[in-house]
PDB file of C-alpha atoms in Angstrom:
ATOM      1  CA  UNK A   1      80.880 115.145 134.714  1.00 89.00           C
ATOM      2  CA  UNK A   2      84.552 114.762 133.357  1.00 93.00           C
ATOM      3  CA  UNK A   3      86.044 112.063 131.298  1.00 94.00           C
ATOM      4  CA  UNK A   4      87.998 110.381 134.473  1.00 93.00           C
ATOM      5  CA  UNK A   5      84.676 110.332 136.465  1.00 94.00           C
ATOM      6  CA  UNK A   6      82.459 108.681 133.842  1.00 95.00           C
ATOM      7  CA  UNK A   7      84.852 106.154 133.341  1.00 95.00           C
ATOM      8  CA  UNK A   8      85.704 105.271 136.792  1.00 95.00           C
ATOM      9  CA  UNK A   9      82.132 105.316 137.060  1.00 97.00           C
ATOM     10  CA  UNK A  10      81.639 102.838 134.109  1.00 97.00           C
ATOM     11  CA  UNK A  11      84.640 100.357 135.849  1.00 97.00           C
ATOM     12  CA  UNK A  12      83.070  99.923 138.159  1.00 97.00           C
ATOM     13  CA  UNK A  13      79.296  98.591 137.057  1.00 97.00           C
ATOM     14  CA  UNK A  14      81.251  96.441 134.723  1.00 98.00           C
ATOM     15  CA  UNK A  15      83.417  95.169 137.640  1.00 97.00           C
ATOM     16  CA  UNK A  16      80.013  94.437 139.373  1.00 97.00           C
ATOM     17  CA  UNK A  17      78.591  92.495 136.149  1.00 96.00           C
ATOM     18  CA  UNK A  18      81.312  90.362 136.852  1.00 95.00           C
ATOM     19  CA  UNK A  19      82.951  91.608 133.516  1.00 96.00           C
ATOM     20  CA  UNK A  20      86.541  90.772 132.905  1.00 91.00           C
ATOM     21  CA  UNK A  21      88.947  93.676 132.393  1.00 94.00           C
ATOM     22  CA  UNK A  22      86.094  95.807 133.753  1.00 97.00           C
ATOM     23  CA  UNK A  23      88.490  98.557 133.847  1.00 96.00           C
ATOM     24  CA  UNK A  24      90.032  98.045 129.764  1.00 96.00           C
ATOM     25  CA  UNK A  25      86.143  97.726 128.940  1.00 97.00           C
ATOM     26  CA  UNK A  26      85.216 100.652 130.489  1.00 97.00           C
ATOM     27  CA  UNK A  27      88.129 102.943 128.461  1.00 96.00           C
ATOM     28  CA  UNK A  28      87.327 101.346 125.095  1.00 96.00           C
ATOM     29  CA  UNK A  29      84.083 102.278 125.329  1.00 97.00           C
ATOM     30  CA  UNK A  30      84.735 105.860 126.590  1.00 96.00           C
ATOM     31  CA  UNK A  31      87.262 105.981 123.478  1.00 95.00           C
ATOM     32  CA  UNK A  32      84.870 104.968 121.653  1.00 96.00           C
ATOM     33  CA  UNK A  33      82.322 107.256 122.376  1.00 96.00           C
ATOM     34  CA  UNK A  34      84.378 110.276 122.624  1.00 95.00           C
ATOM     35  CA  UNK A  35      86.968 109.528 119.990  1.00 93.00           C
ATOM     36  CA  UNK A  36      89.583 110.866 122.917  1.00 91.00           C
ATOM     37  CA  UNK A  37      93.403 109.583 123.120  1.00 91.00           C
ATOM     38  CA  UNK A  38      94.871 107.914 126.098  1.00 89.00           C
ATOM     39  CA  UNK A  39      97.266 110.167 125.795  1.00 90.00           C
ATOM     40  CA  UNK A  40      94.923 113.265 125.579  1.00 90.00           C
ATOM     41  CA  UNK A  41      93.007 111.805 128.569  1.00 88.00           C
ATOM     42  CA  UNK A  42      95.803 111.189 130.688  1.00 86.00           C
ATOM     43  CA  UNK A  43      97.089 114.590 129.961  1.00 87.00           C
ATOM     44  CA  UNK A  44      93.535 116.330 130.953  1.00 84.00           C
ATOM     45  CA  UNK A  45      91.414 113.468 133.036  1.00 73.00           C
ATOM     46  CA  UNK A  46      89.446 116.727 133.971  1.00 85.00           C
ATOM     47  CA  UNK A  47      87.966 117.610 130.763  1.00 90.00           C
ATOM     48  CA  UNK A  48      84.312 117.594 130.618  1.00 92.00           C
ATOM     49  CA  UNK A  49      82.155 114.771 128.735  1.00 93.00           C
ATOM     50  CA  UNK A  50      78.851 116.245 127.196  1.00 92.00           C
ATOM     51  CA  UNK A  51      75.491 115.096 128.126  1.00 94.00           C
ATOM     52  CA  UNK A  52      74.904 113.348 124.749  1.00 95.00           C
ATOM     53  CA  UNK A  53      78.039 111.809 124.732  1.00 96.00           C
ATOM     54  CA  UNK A  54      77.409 110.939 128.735  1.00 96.00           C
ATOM     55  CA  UNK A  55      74.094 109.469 128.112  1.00 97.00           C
ATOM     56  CA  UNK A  56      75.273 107.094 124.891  1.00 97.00           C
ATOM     57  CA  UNK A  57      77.808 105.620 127.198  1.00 97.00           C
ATOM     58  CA  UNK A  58      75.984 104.964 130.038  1.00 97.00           C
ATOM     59  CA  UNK A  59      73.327 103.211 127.361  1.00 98.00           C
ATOM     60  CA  UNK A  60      76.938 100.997 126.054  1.00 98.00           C
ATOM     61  CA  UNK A  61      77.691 100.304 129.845  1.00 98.00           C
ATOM     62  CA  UNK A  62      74.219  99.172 130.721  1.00 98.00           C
ATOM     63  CA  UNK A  63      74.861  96.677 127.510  1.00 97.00           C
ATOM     64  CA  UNK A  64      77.916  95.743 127.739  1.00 97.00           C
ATOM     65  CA  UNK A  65      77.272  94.998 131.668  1.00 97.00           C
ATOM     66  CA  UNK A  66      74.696  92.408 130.204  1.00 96.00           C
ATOM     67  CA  UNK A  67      77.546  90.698 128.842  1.00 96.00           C
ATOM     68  CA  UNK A  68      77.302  91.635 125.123  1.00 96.00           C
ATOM     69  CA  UNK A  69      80.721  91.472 123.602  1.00 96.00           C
ATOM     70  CA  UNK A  70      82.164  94.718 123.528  1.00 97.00           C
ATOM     71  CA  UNK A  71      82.974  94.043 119.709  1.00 97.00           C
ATOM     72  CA  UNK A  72      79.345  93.888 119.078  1.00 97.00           C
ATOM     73  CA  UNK A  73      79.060  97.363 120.240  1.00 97.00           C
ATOM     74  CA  UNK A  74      81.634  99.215 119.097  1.00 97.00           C
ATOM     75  CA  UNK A  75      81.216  96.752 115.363  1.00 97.00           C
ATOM     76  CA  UNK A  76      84.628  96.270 115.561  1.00 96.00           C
ATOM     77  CA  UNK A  77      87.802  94.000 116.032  1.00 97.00           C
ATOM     78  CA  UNK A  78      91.479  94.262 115.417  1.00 97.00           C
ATOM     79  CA  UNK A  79      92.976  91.047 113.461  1.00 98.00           C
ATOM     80  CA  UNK A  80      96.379  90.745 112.523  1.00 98.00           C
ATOM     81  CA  UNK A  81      96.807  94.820 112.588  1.00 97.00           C
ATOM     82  CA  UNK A  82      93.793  95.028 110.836  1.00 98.00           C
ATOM     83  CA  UNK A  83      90.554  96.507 111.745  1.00 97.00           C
ATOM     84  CA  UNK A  84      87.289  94.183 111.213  1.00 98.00           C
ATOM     85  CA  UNK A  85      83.682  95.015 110.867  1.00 98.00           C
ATOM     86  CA  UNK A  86      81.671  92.289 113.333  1.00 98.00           C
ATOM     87  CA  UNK A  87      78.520  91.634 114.659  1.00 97.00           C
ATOM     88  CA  UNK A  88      75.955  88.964 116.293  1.00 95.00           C
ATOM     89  CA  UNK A  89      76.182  87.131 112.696  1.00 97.00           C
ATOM     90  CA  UNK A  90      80.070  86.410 112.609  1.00 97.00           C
ATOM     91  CA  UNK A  91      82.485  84.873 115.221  1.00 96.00           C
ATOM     92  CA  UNK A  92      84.730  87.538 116.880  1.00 96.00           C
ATOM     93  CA  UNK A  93      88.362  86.943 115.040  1.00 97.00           C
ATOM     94  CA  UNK A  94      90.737  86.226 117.816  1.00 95.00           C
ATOM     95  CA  UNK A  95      94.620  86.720 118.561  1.00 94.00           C
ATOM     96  CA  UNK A  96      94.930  82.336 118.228  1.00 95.00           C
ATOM     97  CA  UNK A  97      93.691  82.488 114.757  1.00 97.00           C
ATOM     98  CA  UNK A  98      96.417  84.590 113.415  1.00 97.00           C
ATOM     99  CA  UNK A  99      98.785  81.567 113.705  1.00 97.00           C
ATOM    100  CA  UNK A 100      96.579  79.785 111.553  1.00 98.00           C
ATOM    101  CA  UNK A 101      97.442  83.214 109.032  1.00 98.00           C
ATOM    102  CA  UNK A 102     100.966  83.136 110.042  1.00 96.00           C
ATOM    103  CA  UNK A 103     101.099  79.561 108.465  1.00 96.00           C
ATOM    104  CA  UNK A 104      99.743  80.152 105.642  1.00 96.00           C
ATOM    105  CA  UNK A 105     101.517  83.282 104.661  1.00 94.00           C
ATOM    106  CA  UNK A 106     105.172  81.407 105.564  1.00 93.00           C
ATOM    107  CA  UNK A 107     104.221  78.219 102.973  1.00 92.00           C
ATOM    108  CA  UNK A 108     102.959  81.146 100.242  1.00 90.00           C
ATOM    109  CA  UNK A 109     106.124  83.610 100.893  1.00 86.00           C
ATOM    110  CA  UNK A 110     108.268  80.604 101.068  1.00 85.00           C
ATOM    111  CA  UNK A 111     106.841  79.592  97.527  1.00 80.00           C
ATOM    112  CA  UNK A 112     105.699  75.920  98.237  1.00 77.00           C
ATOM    113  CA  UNK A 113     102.547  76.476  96.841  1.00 85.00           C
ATOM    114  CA  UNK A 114     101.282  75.149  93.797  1.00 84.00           C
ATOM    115  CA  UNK A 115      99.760  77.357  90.994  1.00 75.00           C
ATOM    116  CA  UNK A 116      95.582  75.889  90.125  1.00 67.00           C
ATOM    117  CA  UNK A 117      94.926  77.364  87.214  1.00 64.00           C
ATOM    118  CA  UNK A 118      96.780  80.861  86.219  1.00 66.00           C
ATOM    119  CA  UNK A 119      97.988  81.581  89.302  1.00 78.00           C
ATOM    120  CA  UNK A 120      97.570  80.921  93.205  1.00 90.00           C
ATOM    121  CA  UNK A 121      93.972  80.260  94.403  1.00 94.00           C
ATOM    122  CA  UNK A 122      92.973  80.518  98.306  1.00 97.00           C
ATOM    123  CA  UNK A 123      89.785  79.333 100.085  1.00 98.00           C
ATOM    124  CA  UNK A 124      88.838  80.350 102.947  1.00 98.00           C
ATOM    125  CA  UNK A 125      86.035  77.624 104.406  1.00 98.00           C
ATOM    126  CA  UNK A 126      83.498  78.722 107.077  1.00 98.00           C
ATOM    127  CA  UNK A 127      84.731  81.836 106.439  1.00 98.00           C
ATOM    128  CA  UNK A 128      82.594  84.195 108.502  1.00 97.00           C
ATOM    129  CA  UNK A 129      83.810  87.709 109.172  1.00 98.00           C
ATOM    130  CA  UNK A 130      86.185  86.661 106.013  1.00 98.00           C
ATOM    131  CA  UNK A 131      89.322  87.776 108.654  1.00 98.00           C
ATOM    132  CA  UNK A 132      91.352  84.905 107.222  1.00 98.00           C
ATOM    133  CA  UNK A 133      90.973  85.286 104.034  1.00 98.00           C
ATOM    134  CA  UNK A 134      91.549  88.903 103.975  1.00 98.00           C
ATOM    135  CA  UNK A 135      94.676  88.778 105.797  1.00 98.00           C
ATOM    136  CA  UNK A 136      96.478  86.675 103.777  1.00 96.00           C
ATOM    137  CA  UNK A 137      95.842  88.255 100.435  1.00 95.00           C
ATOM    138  CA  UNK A 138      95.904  91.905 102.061  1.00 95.00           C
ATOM    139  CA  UNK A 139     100.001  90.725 103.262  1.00 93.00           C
ATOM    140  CA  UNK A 140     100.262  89.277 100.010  1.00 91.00           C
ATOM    141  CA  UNK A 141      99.681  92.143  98.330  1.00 87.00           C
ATOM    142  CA  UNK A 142     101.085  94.681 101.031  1.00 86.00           C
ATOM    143  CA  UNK A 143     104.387  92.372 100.277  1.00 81.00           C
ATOM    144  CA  UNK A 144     104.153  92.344  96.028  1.00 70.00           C
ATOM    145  CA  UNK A 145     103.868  88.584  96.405  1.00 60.00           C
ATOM    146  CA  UNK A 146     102.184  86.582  93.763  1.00 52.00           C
ATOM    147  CA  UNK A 147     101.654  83.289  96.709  1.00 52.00           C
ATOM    148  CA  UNK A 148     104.875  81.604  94.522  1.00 53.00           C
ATOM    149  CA  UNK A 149     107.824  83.410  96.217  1.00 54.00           C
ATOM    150  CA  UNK A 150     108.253  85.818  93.867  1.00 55.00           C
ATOM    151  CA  UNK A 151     107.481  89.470  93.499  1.00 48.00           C
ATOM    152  CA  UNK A 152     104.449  89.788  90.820  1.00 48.00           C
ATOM    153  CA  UNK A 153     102.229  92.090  89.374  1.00 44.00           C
ATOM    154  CA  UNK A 154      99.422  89.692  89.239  1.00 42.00           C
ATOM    155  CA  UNK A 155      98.654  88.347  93.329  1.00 58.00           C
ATOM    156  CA  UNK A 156      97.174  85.350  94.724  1.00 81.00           C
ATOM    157  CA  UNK A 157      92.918  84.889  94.069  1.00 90.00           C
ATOM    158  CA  UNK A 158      90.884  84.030  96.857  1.00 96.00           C
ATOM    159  CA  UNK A 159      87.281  82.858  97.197  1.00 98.00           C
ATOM    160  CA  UNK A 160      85.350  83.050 100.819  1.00 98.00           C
ATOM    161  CA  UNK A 161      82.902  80.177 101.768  1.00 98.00           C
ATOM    162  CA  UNK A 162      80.331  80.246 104.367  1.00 98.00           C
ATOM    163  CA  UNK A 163      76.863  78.556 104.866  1.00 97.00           C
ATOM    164  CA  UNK A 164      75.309  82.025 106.487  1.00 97.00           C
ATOM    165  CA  UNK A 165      74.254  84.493 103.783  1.00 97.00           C
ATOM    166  CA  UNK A 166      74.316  87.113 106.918  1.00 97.00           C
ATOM    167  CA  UNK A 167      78.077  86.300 107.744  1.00 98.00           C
ATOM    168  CA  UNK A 168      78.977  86.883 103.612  1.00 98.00           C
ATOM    169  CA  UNK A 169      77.649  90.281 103.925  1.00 98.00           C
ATOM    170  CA  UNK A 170      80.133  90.948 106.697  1.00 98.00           C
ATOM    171  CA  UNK A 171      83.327  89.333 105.095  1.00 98.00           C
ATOM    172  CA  UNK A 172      82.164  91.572 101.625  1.00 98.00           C
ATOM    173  CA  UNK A 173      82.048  94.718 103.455  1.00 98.00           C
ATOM    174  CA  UNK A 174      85.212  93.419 105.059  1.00 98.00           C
ATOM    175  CA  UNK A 175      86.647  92.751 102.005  1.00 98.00           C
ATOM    176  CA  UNK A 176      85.905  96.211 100.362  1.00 98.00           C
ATOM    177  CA  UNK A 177      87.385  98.144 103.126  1.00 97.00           C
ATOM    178  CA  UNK A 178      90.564  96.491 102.595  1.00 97.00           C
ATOM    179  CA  UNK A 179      90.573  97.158  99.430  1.00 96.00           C
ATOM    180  CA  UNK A 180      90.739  93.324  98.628  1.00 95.00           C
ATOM    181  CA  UNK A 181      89.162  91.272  95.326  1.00 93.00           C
ATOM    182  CA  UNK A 182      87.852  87.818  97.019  1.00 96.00           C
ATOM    183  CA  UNK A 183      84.896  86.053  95.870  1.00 97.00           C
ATOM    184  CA  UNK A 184      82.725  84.645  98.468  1.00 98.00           C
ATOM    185  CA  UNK A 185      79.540  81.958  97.976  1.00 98.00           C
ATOM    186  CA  UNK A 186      76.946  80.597 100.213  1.00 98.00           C
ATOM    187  CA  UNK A 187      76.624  76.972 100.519  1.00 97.00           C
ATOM    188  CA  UNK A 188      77.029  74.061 102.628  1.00 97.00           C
ATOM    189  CA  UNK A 189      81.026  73.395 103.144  1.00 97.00           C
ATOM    190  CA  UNK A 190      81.902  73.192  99.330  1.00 98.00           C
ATOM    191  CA  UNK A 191      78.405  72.694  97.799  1.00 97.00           C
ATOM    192  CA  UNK A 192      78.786  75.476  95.555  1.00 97.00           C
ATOM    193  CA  UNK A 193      82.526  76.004  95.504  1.00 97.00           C
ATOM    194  CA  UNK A 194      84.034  75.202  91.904  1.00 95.00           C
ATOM    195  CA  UNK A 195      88.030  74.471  90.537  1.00 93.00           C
ATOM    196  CA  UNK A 196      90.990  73.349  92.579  1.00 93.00           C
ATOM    197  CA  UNK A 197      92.713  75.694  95.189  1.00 94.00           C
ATOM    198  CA  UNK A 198      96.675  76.056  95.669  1.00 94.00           C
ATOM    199  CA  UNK A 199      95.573  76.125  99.248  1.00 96.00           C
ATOM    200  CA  UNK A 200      92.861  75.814 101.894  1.00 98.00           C
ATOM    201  CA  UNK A 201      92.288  77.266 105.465  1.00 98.00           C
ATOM    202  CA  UNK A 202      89.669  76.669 107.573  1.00 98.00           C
ATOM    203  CA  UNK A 203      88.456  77.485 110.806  1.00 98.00           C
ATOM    204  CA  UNK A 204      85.425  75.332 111.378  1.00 97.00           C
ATOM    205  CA  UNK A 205      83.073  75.293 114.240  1.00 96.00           C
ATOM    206  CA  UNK A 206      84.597  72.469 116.667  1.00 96.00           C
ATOM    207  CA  UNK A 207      82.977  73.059 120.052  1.00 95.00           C
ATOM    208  CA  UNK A 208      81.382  69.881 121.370  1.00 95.00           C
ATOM    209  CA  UNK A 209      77.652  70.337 121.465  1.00 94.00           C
ATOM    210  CA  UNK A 210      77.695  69.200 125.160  1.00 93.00           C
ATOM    211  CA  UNK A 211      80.518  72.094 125.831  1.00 93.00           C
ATOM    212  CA  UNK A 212      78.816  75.388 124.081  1.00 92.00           C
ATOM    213  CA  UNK A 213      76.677  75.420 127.554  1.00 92.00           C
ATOM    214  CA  UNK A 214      79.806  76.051 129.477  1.00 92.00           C
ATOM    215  CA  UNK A 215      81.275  79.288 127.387  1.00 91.00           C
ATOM    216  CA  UNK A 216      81.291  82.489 128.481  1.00 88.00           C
ATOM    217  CA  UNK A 217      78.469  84.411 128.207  1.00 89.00           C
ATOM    218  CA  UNK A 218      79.549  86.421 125.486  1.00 90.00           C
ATOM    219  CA  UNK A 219      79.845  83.131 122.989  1.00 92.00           C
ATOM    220  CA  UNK A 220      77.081  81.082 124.195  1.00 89.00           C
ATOM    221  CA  UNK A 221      74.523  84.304 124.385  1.00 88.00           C
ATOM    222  CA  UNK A 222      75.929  86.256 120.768  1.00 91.00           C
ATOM    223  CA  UNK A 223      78.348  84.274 119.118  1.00 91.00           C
ATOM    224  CA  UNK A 224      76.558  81.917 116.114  1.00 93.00           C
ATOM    225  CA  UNK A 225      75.804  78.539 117.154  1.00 93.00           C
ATOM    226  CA  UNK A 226      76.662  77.362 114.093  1.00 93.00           C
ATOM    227  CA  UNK A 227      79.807  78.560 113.991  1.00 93.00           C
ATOM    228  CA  UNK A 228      80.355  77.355 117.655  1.00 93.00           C
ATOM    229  CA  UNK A 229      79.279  73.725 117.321  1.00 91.00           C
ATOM    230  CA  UNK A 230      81.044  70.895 116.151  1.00 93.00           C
ATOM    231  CA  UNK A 231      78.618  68.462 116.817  1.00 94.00           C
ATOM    232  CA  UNK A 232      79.280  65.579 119.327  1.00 93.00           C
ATOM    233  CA  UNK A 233      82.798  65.230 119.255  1.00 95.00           C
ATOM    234  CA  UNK A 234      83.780  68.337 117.723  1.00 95.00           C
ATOM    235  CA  UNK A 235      84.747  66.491 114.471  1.00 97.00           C
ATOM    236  CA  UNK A 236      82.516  66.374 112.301  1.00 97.00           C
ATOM    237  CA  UNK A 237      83.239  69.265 109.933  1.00 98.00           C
ATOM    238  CA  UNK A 238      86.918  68.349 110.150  1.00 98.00           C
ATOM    239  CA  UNK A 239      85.690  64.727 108.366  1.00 98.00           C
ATOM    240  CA  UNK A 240      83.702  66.208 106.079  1.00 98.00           C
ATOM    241  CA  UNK A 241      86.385  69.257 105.319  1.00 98.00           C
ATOM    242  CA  UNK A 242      89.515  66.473 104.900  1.00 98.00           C
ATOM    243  CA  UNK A 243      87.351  64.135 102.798  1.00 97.00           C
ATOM    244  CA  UNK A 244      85.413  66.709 100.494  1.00 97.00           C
ATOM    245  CA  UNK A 245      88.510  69.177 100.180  1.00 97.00           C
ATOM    246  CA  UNK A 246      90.586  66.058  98.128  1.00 95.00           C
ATOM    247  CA  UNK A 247      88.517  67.154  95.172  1.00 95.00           C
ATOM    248  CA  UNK A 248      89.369  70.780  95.373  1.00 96.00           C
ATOM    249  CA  UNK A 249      93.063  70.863  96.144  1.00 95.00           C
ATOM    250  CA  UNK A 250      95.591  70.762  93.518  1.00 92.00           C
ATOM    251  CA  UNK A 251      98.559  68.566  93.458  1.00 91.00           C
ATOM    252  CA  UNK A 252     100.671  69.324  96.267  1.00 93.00           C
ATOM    253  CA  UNK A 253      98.269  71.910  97.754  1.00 94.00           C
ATOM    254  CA  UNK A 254      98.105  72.566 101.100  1.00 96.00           C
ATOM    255  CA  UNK A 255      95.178  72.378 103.623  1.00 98.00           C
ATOM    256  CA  UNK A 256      95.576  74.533 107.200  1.00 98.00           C
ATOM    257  CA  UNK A 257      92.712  73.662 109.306  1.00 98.00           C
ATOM    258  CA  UNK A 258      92.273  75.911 113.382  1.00 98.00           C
ATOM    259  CA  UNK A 259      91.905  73.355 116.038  1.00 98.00           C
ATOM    260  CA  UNK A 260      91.135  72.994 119.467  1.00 95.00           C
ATOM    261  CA  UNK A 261      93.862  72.704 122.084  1.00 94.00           C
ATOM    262  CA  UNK A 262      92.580  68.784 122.336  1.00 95.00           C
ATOM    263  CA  UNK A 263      92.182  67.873 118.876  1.00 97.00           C
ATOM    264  CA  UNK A 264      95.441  67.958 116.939  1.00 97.00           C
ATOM    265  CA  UNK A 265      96.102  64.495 117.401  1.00 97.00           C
ATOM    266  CA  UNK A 266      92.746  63.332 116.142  1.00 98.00           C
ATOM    267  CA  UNK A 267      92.647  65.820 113.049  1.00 98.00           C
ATOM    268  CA  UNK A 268      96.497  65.051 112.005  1.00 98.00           C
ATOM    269  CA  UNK A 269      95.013  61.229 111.778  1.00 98.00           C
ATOM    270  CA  UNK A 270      91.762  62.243 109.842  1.00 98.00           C
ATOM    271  CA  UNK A 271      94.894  64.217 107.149  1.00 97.00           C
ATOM    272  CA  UNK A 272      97.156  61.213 107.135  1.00 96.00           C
ATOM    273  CA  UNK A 273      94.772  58.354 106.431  1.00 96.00           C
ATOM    274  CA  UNK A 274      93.172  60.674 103.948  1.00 95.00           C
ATOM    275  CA  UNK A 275      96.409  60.990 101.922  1.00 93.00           C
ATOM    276  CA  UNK A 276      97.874  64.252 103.639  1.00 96.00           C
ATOM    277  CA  UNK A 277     101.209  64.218 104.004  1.00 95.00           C
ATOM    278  CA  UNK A 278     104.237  66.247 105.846  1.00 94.00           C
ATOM    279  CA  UNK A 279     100.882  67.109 108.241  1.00 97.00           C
ATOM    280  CA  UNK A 280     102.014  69.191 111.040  1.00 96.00           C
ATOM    281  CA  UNK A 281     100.894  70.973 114.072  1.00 97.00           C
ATOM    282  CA  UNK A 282     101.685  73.900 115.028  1.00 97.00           C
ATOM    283  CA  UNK A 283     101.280  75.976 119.110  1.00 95.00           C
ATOM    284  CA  UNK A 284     100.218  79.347 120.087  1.00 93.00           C
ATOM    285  CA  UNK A 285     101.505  81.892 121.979  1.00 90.00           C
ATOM    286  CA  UNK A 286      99.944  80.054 125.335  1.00 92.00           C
ATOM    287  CA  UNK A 287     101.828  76.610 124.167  1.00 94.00           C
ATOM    288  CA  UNK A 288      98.477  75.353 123.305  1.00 95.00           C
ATOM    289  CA  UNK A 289      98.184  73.043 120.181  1.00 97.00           C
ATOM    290  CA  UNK A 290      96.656  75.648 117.402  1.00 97.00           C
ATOM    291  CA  UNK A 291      97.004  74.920 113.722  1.00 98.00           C
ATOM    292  CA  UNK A 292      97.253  71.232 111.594  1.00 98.00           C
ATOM    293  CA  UNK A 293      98.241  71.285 108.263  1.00 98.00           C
ATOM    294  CA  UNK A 294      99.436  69.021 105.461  1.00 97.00           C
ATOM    295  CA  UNK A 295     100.106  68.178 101.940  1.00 96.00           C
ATOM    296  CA  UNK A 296      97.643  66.656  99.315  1.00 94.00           C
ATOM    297  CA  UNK A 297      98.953  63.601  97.242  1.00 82.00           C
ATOM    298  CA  UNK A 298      95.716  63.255  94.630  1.00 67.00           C
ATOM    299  CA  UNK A 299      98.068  60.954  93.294  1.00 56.00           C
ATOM    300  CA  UNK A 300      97.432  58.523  96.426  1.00 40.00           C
ATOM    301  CA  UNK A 301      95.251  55.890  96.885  1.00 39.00           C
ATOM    302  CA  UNK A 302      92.982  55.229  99.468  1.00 37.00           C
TER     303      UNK A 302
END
């Protein structure tokens, strides 16, 4: 069988699963299996696939037809040009969230963040496949930036928080393939998280519990509930982040919190009566309200 008809086959079970992009699907998997090139199959769609190479992607077809993510099979996701180890125990990082590292990197490049302690210090809450977190120190250090504007030997520290042991593994392996120093600890929110951060990012679960039934099969089916569910009104860990994070921010520091496209409104108020200031949201590439973030007074009082 050659390359072209193994994947035309492939299209077209997907396309019968009802899998969108049937056809993309289809030629990751092939590329995956084979390790070919578009290029190199485009310039010989007649070379020949071997039978164990054949039968292993028939077997990813067959799961991936079943509506398993294809991330989960091939372990991996790009983020931010980055590639990132996943599976069933993290949440699949996605294009939106990169404006949520966009942010962050422009207030630390732009050197509005304040030092905590010797230097900058990031946390990354709910950090799962620790794609956040990563990011921003791996551009940090790709750019010889210290988080204060200026270029410096010594970069930014960052420490990874998650309540799933299974998702730390993940962002550690993530972590050491990057080459990045992070610290990461298992707790509930910031049960075990110690000092005051120069800045922190979340991306909390903030699905409403009577919406995770409607998802795609690939969320609802393999994506962690509890990363996926924000109990009734999606809130709740937005509360508890805004309110708990006042004791772990430093003067000025800056907390940059994902949203849903609904919620902006709702988590700018929870920042502002808190004593966030300058709070601002920003879109993503669709127009869609993405990011909230704002300014911590500890000085205020309420």
């Amino acid at each position: 069988m050659t390359l072209k008809e193994a994947c035309d086959t492939g299209k077209q079970e997907l396309a019968q699963a009802g899998i969108p992009d049937a056809a993309l699907d289809a030629w990751y998997l092939l590329e995956y299996v084979t390790g070919i090139t578009r290029t190199a199959y485009f310039a010989e769609p007649g070379m020949q696939i071997g039978d164990e190479q054949y039968k292993r992607y028939r077997s990813l077809i067959k799961k991936r037809a079943e509506h398993i993510p294809l991330q989960h099979l091939t372990g991996e996701q790009e983020f931010m040009g980055l590639s990132f180890r996943v599976n069933e125990n993290v949440l699949i990082p996605r294009q939106d969230t990169e404006i949520l590292v966009e942010t962050a990197l422009k207030f630390l490049t732009d050197g509005k963040i304040p030092a905590a302690g010797n230097g900058i210090c990031l946390l990354d809450m709910c950090t799962g496949s620790g794609c956040i977190l990563i990011s921003v120190l791996y551009y940090l250090k790709k750019n010889g930036l210290s988080g204060s504007g200026e270029r410096a030997e010594v970069l930014a520290q960052g420490t990874g928080a998650d309540i799933s042991e299974k998702a730390l593994a993940v962002a550690e392996e993530n972590a050491e393939r990057h080459h990045i120093e992070a610290r990461f600890v298992q707790g509930d929110l910031f049960e075990n998280v110690e000092g005051r951060y120069s800045m922190i990012l979340s991306n909390p679960p903030y699905i409403r519990t009577s919406e995770i039934d409607c998802l795609q099969d690939e969320v609802k089916m393999h994506d962690p509930i509890c990363a996926l569910d924000g109990k009734e009104d999606g809130l709740y860990f937005y509360r508890r982040i805004v309110k708990e994070s006042r004791s772990y921010l430093e003067q000025g520091g800056m907390l940059i919190f994902e949203i849903g496209y609904d919620q902006a409104r709702e988590v700018a108020e929870l920042m502002i009566q808190a004593g966030f200031s300058d709070v601002r949201v920003r879109k993503d590439l669709a127009g869609l309200d993405r990011v909230v973030c704002g300014r911590y007074d500890n000085e205020w009082k309420g």
